[in-house]
mmCIF file of C-alpha atoms in Angstrom:
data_model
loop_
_atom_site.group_PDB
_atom_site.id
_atom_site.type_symbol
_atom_site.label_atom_id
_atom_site.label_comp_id
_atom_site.label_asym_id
_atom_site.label_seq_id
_atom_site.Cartn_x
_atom_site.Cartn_y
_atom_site.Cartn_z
ATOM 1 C CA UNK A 1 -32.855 16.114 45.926
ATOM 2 C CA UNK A 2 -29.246 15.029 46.355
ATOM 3 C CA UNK A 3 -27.818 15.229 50.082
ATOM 4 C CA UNK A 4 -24.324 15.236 51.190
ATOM 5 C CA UNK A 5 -24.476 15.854 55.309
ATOM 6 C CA UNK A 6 -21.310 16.613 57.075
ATOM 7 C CA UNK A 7 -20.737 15.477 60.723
ATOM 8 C CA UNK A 8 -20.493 19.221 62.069
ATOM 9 C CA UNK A 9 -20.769 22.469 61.320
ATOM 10 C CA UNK A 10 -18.325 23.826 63.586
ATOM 11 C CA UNK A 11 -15.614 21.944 65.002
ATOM 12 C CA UNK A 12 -13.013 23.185 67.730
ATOM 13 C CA UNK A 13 -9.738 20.995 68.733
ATOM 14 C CA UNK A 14 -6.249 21.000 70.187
ATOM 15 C CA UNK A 15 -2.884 20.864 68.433
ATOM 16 C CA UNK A 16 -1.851 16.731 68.570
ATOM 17 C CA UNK A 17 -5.388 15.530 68.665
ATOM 18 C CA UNK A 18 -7.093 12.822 66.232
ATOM 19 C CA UNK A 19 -9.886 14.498 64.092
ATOM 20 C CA UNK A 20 -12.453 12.738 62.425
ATOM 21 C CA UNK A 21 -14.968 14.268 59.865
ATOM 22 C CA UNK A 22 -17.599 12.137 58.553
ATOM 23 C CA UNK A 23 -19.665 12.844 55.429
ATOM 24 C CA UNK A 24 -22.380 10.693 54.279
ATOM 25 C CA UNK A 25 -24.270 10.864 50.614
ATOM 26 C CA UNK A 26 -27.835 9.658 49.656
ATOM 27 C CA UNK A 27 -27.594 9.167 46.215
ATOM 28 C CA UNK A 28 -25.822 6.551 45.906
ATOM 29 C CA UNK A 29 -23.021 8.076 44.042
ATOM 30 C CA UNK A 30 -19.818 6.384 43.464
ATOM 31 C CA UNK A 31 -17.441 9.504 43.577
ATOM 32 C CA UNK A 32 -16.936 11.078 46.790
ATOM 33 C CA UNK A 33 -14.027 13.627 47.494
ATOM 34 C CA UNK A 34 -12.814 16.266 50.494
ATOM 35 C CA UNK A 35 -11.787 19.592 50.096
ATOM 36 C CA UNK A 36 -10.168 22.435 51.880
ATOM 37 C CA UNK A 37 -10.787 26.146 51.386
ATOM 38 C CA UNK A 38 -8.810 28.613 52.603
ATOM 39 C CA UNK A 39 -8.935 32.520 51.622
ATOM 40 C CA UNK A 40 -6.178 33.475 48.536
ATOM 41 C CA UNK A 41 -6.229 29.347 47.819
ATOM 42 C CA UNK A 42 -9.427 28.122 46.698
ATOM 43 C CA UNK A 43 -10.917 24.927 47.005
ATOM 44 C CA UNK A 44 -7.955 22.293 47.230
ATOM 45 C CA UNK A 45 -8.290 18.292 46.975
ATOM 46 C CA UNK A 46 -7.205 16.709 49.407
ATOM 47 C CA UNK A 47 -8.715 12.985 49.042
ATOM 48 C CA UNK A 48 -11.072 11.362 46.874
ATOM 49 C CA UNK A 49 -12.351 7.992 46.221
ATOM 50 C CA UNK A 50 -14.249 6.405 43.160
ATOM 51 C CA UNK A 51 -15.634 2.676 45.032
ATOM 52 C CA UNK A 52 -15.615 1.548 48.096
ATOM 53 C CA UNK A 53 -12.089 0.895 50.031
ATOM 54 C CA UNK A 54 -10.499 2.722 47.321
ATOM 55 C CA UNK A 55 -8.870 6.134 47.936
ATOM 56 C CA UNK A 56 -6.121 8.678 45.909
ATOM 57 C CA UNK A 57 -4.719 11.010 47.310
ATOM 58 C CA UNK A 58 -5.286 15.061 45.596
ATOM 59 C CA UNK A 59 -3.691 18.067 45.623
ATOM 60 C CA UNK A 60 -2.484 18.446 49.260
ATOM 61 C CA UNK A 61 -2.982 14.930 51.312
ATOM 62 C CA UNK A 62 -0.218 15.209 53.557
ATOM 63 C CA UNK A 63 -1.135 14.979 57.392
ATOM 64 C CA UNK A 64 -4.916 13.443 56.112
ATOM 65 C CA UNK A 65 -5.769 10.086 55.350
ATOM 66 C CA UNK A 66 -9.537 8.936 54.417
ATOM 67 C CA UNK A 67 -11.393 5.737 55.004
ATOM 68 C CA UNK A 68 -14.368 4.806 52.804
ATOM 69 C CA UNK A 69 -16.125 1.362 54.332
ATOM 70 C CA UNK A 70 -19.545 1.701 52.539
ATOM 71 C CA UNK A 71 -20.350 3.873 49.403
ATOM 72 C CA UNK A 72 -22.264 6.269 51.115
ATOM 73 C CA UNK A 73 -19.745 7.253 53.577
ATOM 74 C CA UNK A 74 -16.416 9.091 53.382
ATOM 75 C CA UNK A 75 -14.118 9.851 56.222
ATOM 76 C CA UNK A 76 -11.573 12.370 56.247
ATOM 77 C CA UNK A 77 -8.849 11.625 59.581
ATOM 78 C CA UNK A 78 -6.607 14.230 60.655
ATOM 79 C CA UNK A 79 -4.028 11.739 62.511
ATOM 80 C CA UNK A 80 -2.362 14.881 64.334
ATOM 81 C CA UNK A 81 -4.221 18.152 63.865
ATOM 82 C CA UNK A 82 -1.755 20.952 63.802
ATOM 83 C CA UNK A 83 -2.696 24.999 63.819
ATOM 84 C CA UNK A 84 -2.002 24.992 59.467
ATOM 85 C CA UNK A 85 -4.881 22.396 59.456
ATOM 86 C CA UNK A 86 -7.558 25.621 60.228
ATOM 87 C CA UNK A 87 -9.506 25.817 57.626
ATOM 88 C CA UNK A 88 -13.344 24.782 56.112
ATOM 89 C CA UNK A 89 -13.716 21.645 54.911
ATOM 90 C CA UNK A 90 -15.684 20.473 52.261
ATOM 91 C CA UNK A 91 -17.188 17.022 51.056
ATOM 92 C CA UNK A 92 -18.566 16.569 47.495
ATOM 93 C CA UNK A 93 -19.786 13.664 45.618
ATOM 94 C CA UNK A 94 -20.866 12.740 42.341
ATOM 95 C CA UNK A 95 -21.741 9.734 39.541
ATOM 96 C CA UNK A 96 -19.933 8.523 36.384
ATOM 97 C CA UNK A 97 -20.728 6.383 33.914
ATOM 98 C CA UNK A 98 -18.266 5.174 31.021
ATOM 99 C CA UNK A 99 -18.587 8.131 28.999
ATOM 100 C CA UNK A 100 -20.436 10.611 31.231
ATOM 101 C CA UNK A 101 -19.265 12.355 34.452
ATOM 102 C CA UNK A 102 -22.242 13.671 36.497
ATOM 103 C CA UNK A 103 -22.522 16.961 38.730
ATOM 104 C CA UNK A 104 -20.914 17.669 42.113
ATOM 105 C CA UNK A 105 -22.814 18.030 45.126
ATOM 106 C CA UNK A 106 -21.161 19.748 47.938
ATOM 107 C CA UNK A 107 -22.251 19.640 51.632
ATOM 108 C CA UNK A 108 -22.286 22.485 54.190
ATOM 109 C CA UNK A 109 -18.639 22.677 55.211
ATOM 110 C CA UNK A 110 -17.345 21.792 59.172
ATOM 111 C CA UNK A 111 -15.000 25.217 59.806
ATOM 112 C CA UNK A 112 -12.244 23.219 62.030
ATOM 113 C CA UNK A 113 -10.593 25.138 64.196
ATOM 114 C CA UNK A 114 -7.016 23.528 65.663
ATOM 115 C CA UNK A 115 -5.420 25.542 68.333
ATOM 116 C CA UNK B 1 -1.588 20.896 33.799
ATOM 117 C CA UNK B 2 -4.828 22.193 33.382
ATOM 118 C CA UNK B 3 -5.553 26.244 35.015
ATOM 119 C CA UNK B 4 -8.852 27.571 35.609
ATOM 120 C CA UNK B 5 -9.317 31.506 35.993
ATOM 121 C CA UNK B 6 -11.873 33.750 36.696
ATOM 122 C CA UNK B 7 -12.074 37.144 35.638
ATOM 123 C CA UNK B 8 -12.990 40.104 37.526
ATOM 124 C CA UNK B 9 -11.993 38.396 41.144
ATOM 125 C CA UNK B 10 -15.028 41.174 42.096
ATOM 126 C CA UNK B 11 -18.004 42.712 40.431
ATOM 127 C CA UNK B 12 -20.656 45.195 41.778
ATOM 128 C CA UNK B 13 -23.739 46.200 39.888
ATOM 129 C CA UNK B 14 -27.245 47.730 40.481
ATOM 130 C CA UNK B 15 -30.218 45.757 41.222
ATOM 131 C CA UNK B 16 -31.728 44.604 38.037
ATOM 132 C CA UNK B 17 -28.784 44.829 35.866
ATOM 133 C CA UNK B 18 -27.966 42.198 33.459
ATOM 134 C CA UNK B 19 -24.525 40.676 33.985
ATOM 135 C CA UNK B 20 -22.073 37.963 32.633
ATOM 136 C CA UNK B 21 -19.275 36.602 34.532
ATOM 137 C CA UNK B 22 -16.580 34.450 33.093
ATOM 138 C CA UNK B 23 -13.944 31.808 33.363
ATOM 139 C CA UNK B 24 -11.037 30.408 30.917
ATOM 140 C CA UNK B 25 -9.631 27.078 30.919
ATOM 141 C CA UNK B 26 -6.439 25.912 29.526
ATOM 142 C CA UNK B 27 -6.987 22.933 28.128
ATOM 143 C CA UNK B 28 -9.692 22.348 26.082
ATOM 144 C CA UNK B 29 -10.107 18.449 26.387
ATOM 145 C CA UNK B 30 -13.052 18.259 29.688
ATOM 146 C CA UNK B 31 -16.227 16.247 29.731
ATOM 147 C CA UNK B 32 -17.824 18.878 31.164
ATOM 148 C CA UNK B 33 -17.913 22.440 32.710
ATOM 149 C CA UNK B 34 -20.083 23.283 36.364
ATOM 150 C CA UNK B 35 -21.021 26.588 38.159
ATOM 151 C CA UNK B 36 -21.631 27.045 41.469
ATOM 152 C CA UNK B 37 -22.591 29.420 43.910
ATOM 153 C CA UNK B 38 -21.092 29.964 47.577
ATOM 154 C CA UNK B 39 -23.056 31.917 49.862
ATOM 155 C CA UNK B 40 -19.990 33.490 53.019
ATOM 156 C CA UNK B 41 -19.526 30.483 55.350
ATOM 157 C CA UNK B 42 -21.563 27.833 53.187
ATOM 158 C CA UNK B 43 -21.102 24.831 51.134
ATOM 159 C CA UNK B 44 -20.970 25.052 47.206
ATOM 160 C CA UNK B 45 -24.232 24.991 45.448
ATOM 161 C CA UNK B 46 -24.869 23.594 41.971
ATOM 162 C CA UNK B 47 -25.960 25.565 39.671
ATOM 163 C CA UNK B 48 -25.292 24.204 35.663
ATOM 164 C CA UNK B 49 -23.554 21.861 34.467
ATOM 165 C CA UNK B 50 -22.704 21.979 30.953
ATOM 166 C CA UNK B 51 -21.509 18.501 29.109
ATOM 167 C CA UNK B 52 -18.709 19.261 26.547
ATOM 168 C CA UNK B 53 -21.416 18.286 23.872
ATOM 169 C CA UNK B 54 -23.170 20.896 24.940
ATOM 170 C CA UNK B 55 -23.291 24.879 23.957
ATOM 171 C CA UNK B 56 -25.361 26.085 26.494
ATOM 172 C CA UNK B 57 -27.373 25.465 29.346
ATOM 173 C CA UNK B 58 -30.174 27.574 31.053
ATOM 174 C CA UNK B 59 -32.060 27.409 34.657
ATOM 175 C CA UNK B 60 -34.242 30.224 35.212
ATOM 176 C CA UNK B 61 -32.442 33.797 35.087
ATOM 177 C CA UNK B 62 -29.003 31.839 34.772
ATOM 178 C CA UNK B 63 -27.723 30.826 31.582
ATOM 179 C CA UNK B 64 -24.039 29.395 30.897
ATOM 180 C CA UNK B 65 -22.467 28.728 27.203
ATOM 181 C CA UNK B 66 -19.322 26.818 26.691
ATOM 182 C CA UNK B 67 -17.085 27.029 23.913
ATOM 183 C CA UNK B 68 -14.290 24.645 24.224
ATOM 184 C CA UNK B 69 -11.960 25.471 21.331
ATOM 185 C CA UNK B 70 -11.317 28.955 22.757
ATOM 186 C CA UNK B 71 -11.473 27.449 26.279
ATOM 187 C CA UNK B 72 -13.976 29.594 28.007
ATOM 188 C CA UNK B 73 -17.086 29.545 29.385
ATOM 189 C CA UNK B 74 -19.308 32.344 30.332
ATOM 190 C CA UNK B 75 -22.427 32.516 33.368
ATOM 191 C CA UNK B 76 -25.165 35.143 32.267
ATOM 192 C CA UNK B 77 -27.511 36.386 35.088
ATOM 193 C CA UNK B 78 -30.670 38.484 33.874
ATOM 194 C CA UNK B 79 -31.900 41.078 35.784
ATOM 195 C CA UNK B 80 -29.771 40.582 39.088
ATOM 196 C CA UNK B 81 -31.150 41.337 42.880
ATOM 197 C CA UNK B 82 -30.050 41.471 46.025
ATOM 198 C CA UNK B 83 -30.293 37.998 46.545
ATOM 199 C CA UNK B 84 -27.511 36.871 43.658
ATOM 200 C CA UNK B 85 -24.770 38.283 45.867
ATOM 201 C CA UNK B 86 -22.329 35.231 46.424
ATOM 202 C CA UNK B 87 -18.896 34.192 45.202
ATOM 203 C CA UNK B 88 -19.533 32.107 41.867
ATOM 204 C CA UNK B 89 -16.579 29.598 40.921
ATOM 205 C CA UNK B 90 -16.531 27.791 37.667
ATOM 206 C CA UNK B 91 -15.007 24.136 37.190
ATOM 207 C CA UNK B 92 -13.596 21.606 35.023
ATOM 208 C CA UNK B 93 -12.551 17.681 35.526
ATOM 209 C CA UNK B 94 -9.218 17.568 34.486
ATOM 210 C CA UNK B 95 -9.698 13.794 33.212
ATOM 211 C CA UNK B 96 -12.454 11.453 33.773
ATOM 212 C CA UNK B 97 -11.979 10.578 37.795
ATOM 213 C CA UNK B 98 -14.339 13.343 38.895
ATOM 214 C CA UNK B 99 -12.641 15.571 40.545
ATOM 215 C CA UNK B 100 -12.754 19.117 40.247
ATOM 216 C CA UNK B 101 -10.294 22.035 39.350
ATOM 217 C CA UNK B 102 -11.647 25.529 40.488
ATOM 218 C CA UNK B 103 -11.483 28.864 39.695
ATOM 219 C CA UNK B 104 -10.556 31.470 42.436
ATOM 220 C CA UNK B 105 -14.748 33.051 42.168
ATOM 221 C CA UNK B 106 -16.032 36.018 41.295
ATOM 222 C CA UNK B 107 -17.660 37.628 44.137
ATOM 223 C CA UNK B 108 -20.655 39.453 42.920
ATOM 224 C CA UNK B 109 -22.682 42.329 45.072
ATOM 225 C CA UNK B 110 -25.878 43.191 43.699
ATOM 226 C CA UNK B 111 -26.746 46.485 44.941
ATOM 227 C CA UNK B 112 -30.889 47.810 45.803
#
């Protein structure tokens, strides 16, 4: 079975603090990608990456930035958390080939709290 | 730009009741379609994907047809219980990267 772990579950910090959420895959996937979801918005992409060191940004990637050192491990960094940056976070990945894209696998979600 | 919708945003239905729920995508050009489930609190779960070859795909009571060319895509469950209540989002790659574009969900109560 596929496995996409996320650092923590819950996760409680202050306004101005450095946030890092880790995610790590098992399948060896190249795709990896973070998410937000927030109630009335959906699922929104933040950051994704398709190889390792290599990063675009999504829907919404102001205030994150990602790092992505080995292919089984994506980082999302919150350089300054602010209040608007409550909210569940998601990681995904999945594979591709040249003509075939391959299903996402989600991991449990960290609910980050920033107050 | 491509939009994915989900209609009814809620459904709620007897135990044992067959159901459908569906989802409409704008443009028709995706290499695939997925389903997923979200339990309150949880991460997504998998539960079809459906290549754009493809006209159907089926996984025990769940069973999920595509037809691109009027953009839509419909989940089937067969004789629902309790245990199917979840939000169910559909989604579509808008381009070969990977990434996702979701639906808002249907959340679904399945009533004893």
């Amino acid at each position: 079975d596929v496995k996409v772990t996320q650092s923590s579950r819950y996760l409680v910090k202050r306004t101005g603090e450095k946030v890092f959420l880790e995610c790590v895959q098992d399948m060896d996937h190249e795709n990896m990608f973070w998410y937000r979801q927030d109630p009335g918005l959906g699922l929104r992409l933040i950051y994704f990456s398709y190889d390792v060191k290599m990063k675009e940004k999504g829907d919404i990637p102001e205030g994150y930035s990602v790092s992505r050192e080995k292919k089984e491990r994506f980082s999302l960094i919150l350089e300054s958390a602010s209040t608007n940056q409550t909210s569940m976070y998601l990681c995904a990945s999945s594979w591709t080939t040249v003509d075939r894209l391959g299903e996402q696998y989600f991991g449990p979600g960290t609910r980050l709290t920033v107050t | 730009k491509q939009e994915v919708t989900q209609i009814p945003a809620a459904l709620s239905v007897p135990e044992g009741e067959n159901l459908v729920l569906n989802c409409s995508f704008t443009d028709s050009a995706i290499y695939n379609l997925q389903w997923f489930r979200q339990d309150p609190g949880k991460g997504l779960t998998s539960l079809l994907l459906i290549q754009s070859s493809q006209r159907e795909q089926t996984s025990g009571r769940l069973n999920a047809s595509l037809d691109k060319s009027s953009g839509r895509s419909t989940l089937y469950i067969a004789a629902s219980q309790p245990g199917d209540s979840a939000t169910y989002l559909c989604a579509v790659p808008p381009g070969n990267t990977g990434k996702l574009i979701f639906g808002q969900g249907t959340t679904l109560q399945v009533k004893p």
